[in-house]
mmCIF file of C-alpha atoms in Angstrom:
data_model
loop_
_atom_site.group_PDB
_atom_site.id
_atom_site.type_symbol
_atom_site.label_atom_id
_atom_site.label_comp_id
_atom_site.label_asym_id
_atom_site.label_seq_id
_atom_site.Cartn_x
_atom_site.Cartn_y
_atom_site.Cartn_z
ATOM 1 C CA UNK A 182 410.616 197.710 -32.091
ATOM 2 C CA UNK A 183 408.837 197.779 -35.420
ATOM 3 C CA UNK A 184 410.353 200.462 -37.637
ATOM 4 C CA UNK A 185 407.901 202.012 -40.068
ATOM 5 C CA UNK A 186 408.757 203.543 -43.428
ATOM 6 C CA UNK A 187 406.462 205.569 -45.661
ATOM 7 C CA UNK A 188 406.969 207.858 -48.677
ATOM 8 C CA UNK A 189 407.784 211.432 -47.713
ATOM 9 C CA UNK A 190 405.320 213.011 -50.125
ATOM 10 C CA UNK A 191 402.711 212.262 -52.771
ATOM 11 C CA UNK A 192 400.767 214.367 -55.236
ATOM 12 C CA UNK A 193 397.289 213.675 -56.544
ATOM 13 C CA UNK A 194 394.355 215.364 -58.267
ATOM 14 C CA UNK A 195 390.812 215.764 -57.085
ATOM 15 C CA UNK A 196 388.649 212.728 -57.731
ATOM 16 C CA UNK A 197 391.536 210.260 -57.921
ATOM 17 C CA UNK A 198 392.130 207.301 -55.631
ATOM 18 C CA UNK A 199 395.266 207.614 -53.500
ATOM 19 C CA UNK A 200 397.172 204.678 -52.049
ATOM 20 C CA UNK A 201 399.834 205.242 -49.384
ATOM 21 C CA UNK A 202 401.957 202.265 -48.361
ATOM 22 C CA UNK A 203 403.732 201.796 -45.046
ATOM 23 C CA UNK A 204 406.476 199.222 -44.558
ATOM 24 C CA UNK A 205 406.846 197.589 -41.120
ATOM 25 C CA UNK A 206 409.052 194.516 -41.486
ATOM 26 C CA UNK A 207 409.485 193.866 -37.748
ATOM 27 C CA UNK A 208 405.814 193.986 -36.779
ATOM 28 C CA UNK A 209 405.037 191.926 -33.675
ATOM 29 C CA UNK A 210 402.166 189.493 -33.140
ATOM 30 C CA UNK A 211 400.249 191.863 -30.854
ATOM 31 C CA UNK A 212 400.736 194.945 -33.037
ATOM 32 C CA UNK A 213 397.879 196.694 -34.800
ATOM 33 C CA UNK A 214 398.262 199.072 -37.741
ATOM 34 C CA UNK A 215 396.605 202.456 -37.453
ATOM 35 C CA UNK A 216 396.529 205.450 -39.774
ATOM 36 C CA UNK A 217 396.148 209.039 -38.678
ATOM 37 C CA UNK A 218 395.605 212.301 -40.567
ATOM 38 C CA UNK A 219 397.141 215.568 -39.427
ATOM 39 C CA UNK A 220 396.442 219.119 -40.545
ATOM 40 C CA UNK A 221 398.834 221.994 -39.742
ATOM 41 C CA UNK A 222 398.731 223.151 -36.109
ATOM 42 C CA UNK A 223 396.396 220.313 -35.091
ATOM 43 C CA UNK A 224 396.776 216.974 -33.395
ATOM 44 C CA UNK A 225 396.546 213.773 -35.449
ATOM 45 C CA UNK A 226 393.076 212.384 -36.097
ATOM 46 C CA UNK A 227 392.202 208.695 -36.401
ATOM 47 C CA UNK A 228 391.351 207.381 -39.864
ATOM 48 C CA UNK A 229 391.329 203.589 -39.747
ATOM 49 C CA UNK A 230 392.839 200.609 -37.939
ATOM 50 C CA UNK A 231 393.383 196.971 -38.784
ATOM 51 C CA UNK A 232 395.148 193.793 -37.746
ATOM 52 C CA UNK A 233 395.009 191.709 -40.913
ATOM 53 C CA UNK A 234 393.285 191.453 -44.314
ATOM 54 C CA UNK A 235 391.072 194.379 -45.319
ATOM 55 C CA UNK A 236 389.202 196.948 -43.294
ATOM 56 C CA UNK A 237 386.862 199.567 -44.726
ATOM 57 C CA UNK A 238 385.041 202.468 -43.146
ATOM 58 C CA UNK A 239 383.224 205.496 -44.482
ATOM 59 C CA UNK A 240 386.396 207.410 -45.362
ATOM 60 C CA UNK A 241 389.117 204.874 -46.227
ATOM 61 C CA UNK A 242 390.197 201.293 -46.730
ATOM 62 C CA UNK A 243 393.188 199.537 -45.221
ATOM 63 C CA UNK A 244 394.810 196.587 -46.951
ATOM 64 C CA UNK A 245 397.136 194.314 -44.965
ATOM 65 C CA UNK A 246 398.782 191.303 -46.651
ATOM 66 C CA UNK A 247 399.063 187.944 -44.919
ATOM 67 C CA UNK A 248 402.651 188.527 -43.720
ATOM 68 C CA UNK A 249 401.616 191.911 -42.239
ATOM 69 C CA UNK A 250 404.966 193.460 -43.161
ATOM 70 C CA UNK A 251 403.292 196.313 -44.986
ATOM 71 C CA UNK A 252 399.949 198.052 -45.164
ATOM 72 C CA UNK A 253 398.257 200.322 -47.676
ATOM 73 C CA UNK A 254 395.871 203.142 -46.874
ATOM 74 C CA UNK A 255 393.454 203.797 -49.723
ATOM 75 C CA UNK A 256 391.575 207.078 -49.983
ATOM 76 C CA UNK A 257 388.848 206.954 -52.648
ATOM 77 C CA UNK A 258 388.145 210.063 -54.740
ATOM 78 C CA UNK A 259 390.253 212.578 -52.808
ATOM 79 C CA UNK A 260 389.290 216.243 -52.547
ATOM 80 C CA UNK A 261 391.300 219.380 -51.787
ATOM 81 C CA UNK A 262 390.402 219.002 -48.107
ATOM 82 C CA UNK A 263 392.329 215.714 -47.994
ATOM 83 C CA UNK A 264 395.600 217.647 -48.313
ATOM 84 C CA UNK A 265 397.343 216.715 -45.067
ATOM 85 C CA UNK A 266 400.077 214.552 -43.581
ATOM 86 C CA UNK A 267 399.213 210.871 -43.127
ATOM 87 C CA UNK A 268 400.929 208.783 -40.474
ATOM 88 C CA UNK A 269 401.175 205.044 -40.114
ATOM 89 C CA UNK A 270 401.338 203.798 -36.492
ATOM 90 C CA UNK A 271 402.355 200.271 -35.566
ATOM 91 C CA UNK A 272 402.036 199.001 -32.035
ATOM 92 C CA UNK A 273 400.218 197.155 -29.309
ATOM 93 C CA UNK A 274 397.160 199.162 -28.132
ATOM 94 C CA UNK A 275 397.690 197.777 -24.620
ATOM 95 C CA UNK A 276 401.399 198.507 -24.486
ATOM 96 C CA UNK A 277 403.832 201.346 -24.959
ATOM 97 C CA UNK A 278 405.693 200.167 -28.030
ATOM 98 C CA UNK A 279 404.008 202.578 -30.404
ATOM 99 C CA UNK A 280 406.004 203.601 -33.460
ATOM 100 C CA UNK A 281 404.851 206.276 -35.868
ATOM 101 C CA UNK A 282 406.157 206.533 -39.390
ATOM 102 C CA UNK A 283 407.690 209.791 -40.553
ATOM 103 C CA UNK A 284 404.488 210.773 -42.313
ATOM 104 C CA UNK A 285 403.453 211.187 -45.939
ATOM 105 C CA UNK A 286 402.577 214.692 -47.048
ATOM 106 C CA UNK A 287 399.699 214.367 -49.501
ATOM 107 C CA UNK A 288 398.999 217.289 -51.784
ATOM 108 C CA UNK A 289 395.709 217.229 -53.707
ATOM 109 C CA UNK A 290 395.499 219.577 -56.657
ATOM 110 C CA UNK A 291 392.423 220.817 -58.519
ATOM 111 C CA UNK B 197 382.882 216.924 -24.129
ATOM 112 C CA UNK B 198 386.105 218.917 -24.493
ATOM 113 C CA UNK B 199 388.050 215.762 -25.374
ATOM 114 C CA UNK B 200 391.779 216.187 -24.768
ATOM 115 C CA UNK B 201 393.040 219.623 -23.763
ATOM 116 C CA UNK B 202 396.613 220.830 -23.288
ATOM 117 C CA UNK B 203 397.985 223.761 -21.294
ATOM 118 C CA UNK B 204 399.759 225.949 -22.291
ATOM 119 C CA UNK B 205 399.529 226.268 -26.093
ATOM 120 C CA UNK B 206 402.867 228.047 -26.442
ATOM 121 C CA UNK B 207 405.867 228.538 -24.189
ATOM 122 C CA UNK B 208 409.386 229.903 -24.480
ATOM 123 C CA UNK B 209 411.969 228.772 -21.928
ATOM 124 C CA UNK B 210 415.589 229.588 -21.327
ATOM 125 C CA UNK B 211 418.084 226.749 -21.056
ATOM 126 C CA UNK B 212 418.022 225.286 -17.573
ATOM 127 C CA UNK B 213 414.529 226.452 -16.653
ATOM 128 C CA UNK B 214 411.842 224.010 -15.661
ATOM 129 C CA UNK B 215 408.198 223.731 -16.587
ATOM 130 C CA UNK B 216 405.206 221.411 -16.519
ATOM 131 C CA UNK B 217 402.812 220.693 -19.363
ATOM 132 C CA UNK B 218 399.303 219.691 -18.382
ATOM 133 C CA UNK B 219 397.082 217.300 -20.299
ATOM 134 C CA UNK B 220 393.466 216.735 -19.326
ATOM 135 C CA UNK B 221 390.828 214.400 -20.782
ATOM 136 C CA UNK B 222 387.141 214.101 -19.964
ATOM 137 C CA UNK B 223 386.462 210.765 -21.700
ATOM 138 C CA UNK B 224 387.279 208.549 -18.706
ATOM 139 C CA UNK B 225 390.126 206.969 -20.669
ATOM 140 C CA UNK B 226 392.540 204.680 -18.865
ATOM 141 C CA UNK B 227 395.541 205.196 -21.144
ATOM 142 C CA UNK B 228 397.330 208.521 -21.674
ATOM 143 C CA UNK B 229 400.425 209.369 -23.695
ATOM 144 C CA UNK B 230 402.925 212.160 -24.278
ATOM 145 C CA UNK B 231 404.568 212.500 -27.696
ATOM 146 C CA UNK B 232 406.969 214.977 -29.214
ATOM 147 C CA UNK B 233 406.886 215.921 -32.878
ATOM 148 C CA UNK B 234 409.929 217.248 -34.697
ATOM 149 C CA UNK B 235 410.249 218.084 -38.411
ATOM 150 C CA UNK B 236 410.919 214.955 -40.442
ATOM 151 C CA UNK B 237 410.735 212.706 -37.374
ATOM 152 C CA UNK B 238 407.036 211.970 -37.047
ATOM 153 C CA UNK B 239 405.741 211.551 -33.500
ATOM 154 C CA UNK B 240 407.851 209.848 -30.867
ATOM 155 C CA UNK B 241 406.479 208.494 -27.609
ATOM 156 C CA UNK B 242 408.026 210.033 -24.494
ATOM 157 C CA UNK B 243 406.093 208.447 -21.614
ATOM 158 C CA UNK B 244 402.736 206.808 -21.207
ATOM 159 C CA UNK B 245 400.355 205.697 -18.465
ATOM 160 C CA UNK B 246 397.972 202.732 -18.388
ATOM 161 C CA UNK B 247 396.060 203.997 -15.380
ATOM 162 C CA UNK B 248 395.969 206.349 -12.421
ATOM 163 C CA UNK B 249 399.182 206.178 -10.438
ATOM 164 C CA UNK B 250 401.155 204.319 -13.128
ATOM 165 C CA UNK B 251 403.672 205.599 -15.674
ATOM 166 C CA UNK B 252 406.128 203.984 -18.068
ATOM 167 C CA UNK B 253 408.892 205.043 -20.432
ATOM 168 C CA UNK B 254 408.392 205.309 -24.152
ATOM 169 C CA UNK B 255 410.900 205.655 -26.953
ATOM 170 C CA UNK B 256 412.520 208.972 -25.918
ATOM 171 C CA UNK B 257 412.067 209.460 -22.129
ATOM 172 C CA UNK B 258 415.398 211.117 -21.228
ATOM 173 C CA UNK B 259 415.075 214.637 -19.813
ATOM 174 C CA UNK B 260 411.379 214.267 -19.012
ATOM 175 C CA UNK B 261 409.326 213.130 -16.039
ATOM 176 C CA UNK B 262 405.608 212.435 -15.796
ATOM 177 C CA UNK B 263 402.921 211.962 -13.192
ATOM 178 C CA UNK B 264 399.352 210.603 -13.272
ATOM 179 C CA UNK B 265 397.902 211.433 -9.867
ATOM 180 C CA UNK B 266 394.368 211.687 -11.231
ATOM 181 C CA UNK B 267 392.846 209.584 -13.980
ATOM 182 C CA UNK B 268 391.908 212.606 -16.067
ATOM 183 C CA UNK B 269 395.287 214.385 -15.887
ATOM 184 C CA UNK B 270 398.740 213.523 -17.193
ATOM 185 C CA UNK B 271 401.597 215.935 -16.467
ATOM 186 C CA UNK B 272 404.868 216.183 -18.395
ATOM 187 C CA UNK B 273 407.761 217.885 -16.639
ATOM 188 C CA UNK B 274 411.046 219.258 -17.892
ATOM 189 C CA UNK B 275 413.390 219.722 -14.928
ATOM 190 C CA UNK B 276 416.201 221.494 -16.799
ATOM 191 C CA UNK B 277 415.200 222.474 -20.324
ATOM 192 C CA UNK B 278 417.666 222.117 -23.201
ATOM 193 C CA UNK B 279 417.488 223.473 -26.766
ATOM 194 C CA UNK B 280 417.131 219.866 -27.994
ATOM 195 C CA UNK B 281 413.737 219.794 -26.275
ATOM 196 C CA UNK B 282 412.383 222.472 -28.608
ATOM 197 C CA UNK B 283 409.459 220.682 -30.180
ATOM 198 C CA UNK B 284 405.694 220.373 -30.422
ATOM 199 C CA UNK B 285 404.306 218.187 -27.655
ATOM 200 C CA UNK B 286 401.105 216.211 -28.080
ATOM 201 C CA UNK B 287 399.095 214.430 -25.468
ATOM 202 C CA UNK B 288 396.731 211.605 -26.336
ATOM 203 C CA UNK B 289 394.350 209.268 -24.547
ATOM 204 C CA UNK B 290 392.712 205.961 -25.352
ATOM 205 C CA UNK B 291 390.614 203.203 -23.806
ATOM 206 C CA UNK B 292 391.653 199.882 -25.348
ATOM 207 C CA UNK B 293 388.960 197.409 -24.351
ATOM 208 C CA UNK B 294 388.766 193.909 -25.769
ATOM 209 C CA UNK B 295 385.965 193.549 -28.266
ATOM 210 C CA UNK B 296 386.003 197.126 -29.524
ATOM 211 C CA UNK B 297 386.077 197.702 -33.248
ATOM 212 C CA UNK B 298 389.159 199.890 -32.944
ATOM 213 C CA UNK B 299 391.626 201.150 -30.370
ATOM 214 C CA UNK B 300 392.202 204.711 -31.431
ATOM 215 C CA UNK B 301 394.038 207.466 -29.659
ATOM 216 C CA UNK B 302 392.479 210.908 -29.250
ATOM 217 C CA UNK B 303 394.993 213.723 -29.516
ATOM 218 C CA UNK B 304 395.106 217.172 -27.987
ATOM 219 C CA UNK B 305 395.901 220.323 -29.985
ATOM 220 C CA UNK B 306 399.570 220.404 -28.981
ATOM 221 C CA UNK B 307 401.962 222.661 -27.074
ATOM 222 C CA UNK B 308 404.695 224.452 -28.992
ATOM 223 C CA UNK B 309 407.789 224.749 -26.791
ATOM 224 C CA UNK B 310 410.893 226.725 -27.670
ATOM 225 C CA UNK B 311 414.030 226.503 -25.540
ATOM 226 C CA UNK B 312 416.614 229.223 -26.159
#
């Protein structure tokens, strides 16, 4: 199973770009990389997903190098409301080998 | 649409008691999952189902059983609760279909279970 590792916590200020990296050295061919956001007392919420190269949506970008052994979630111009825990998930969407990272607690300060 | 709902929201059990957690989704999703979340451990997959009548083990299945008798419901059972099963339990559903732009999971609000 792919083991995922992410920083435990990060601090940032409003308006800055935040990059959170997840390491997944044993990623399998069929595995996708997905990032979720979680607020206290709520279930995780989907942010972005990718398989390789770069993916961008209206809230974030996901960078995946050619060897796919890591991925970086980029949040442009964070605000106070982006304070949350961010999880990296590696796994096959059609299978049950889904491994979450331990989560990165992002704190955005004014 | 209510999305994914979980019943109950909170529960306290004594060691050895049994209970069932109910997850329901109204999105016609094929796949459903049960996770547990413990401090510093992220979310760990307990069991999952790829369709009505099917279930499979995840990363941490011991001490739990599941059933998927109806497509919209996924039940998680604890036959003899132990303090180590104190956790927050999340249910999720998804519908991975080839050609979609993403294969995201939709999560419920969670059930906080304490076993004393």
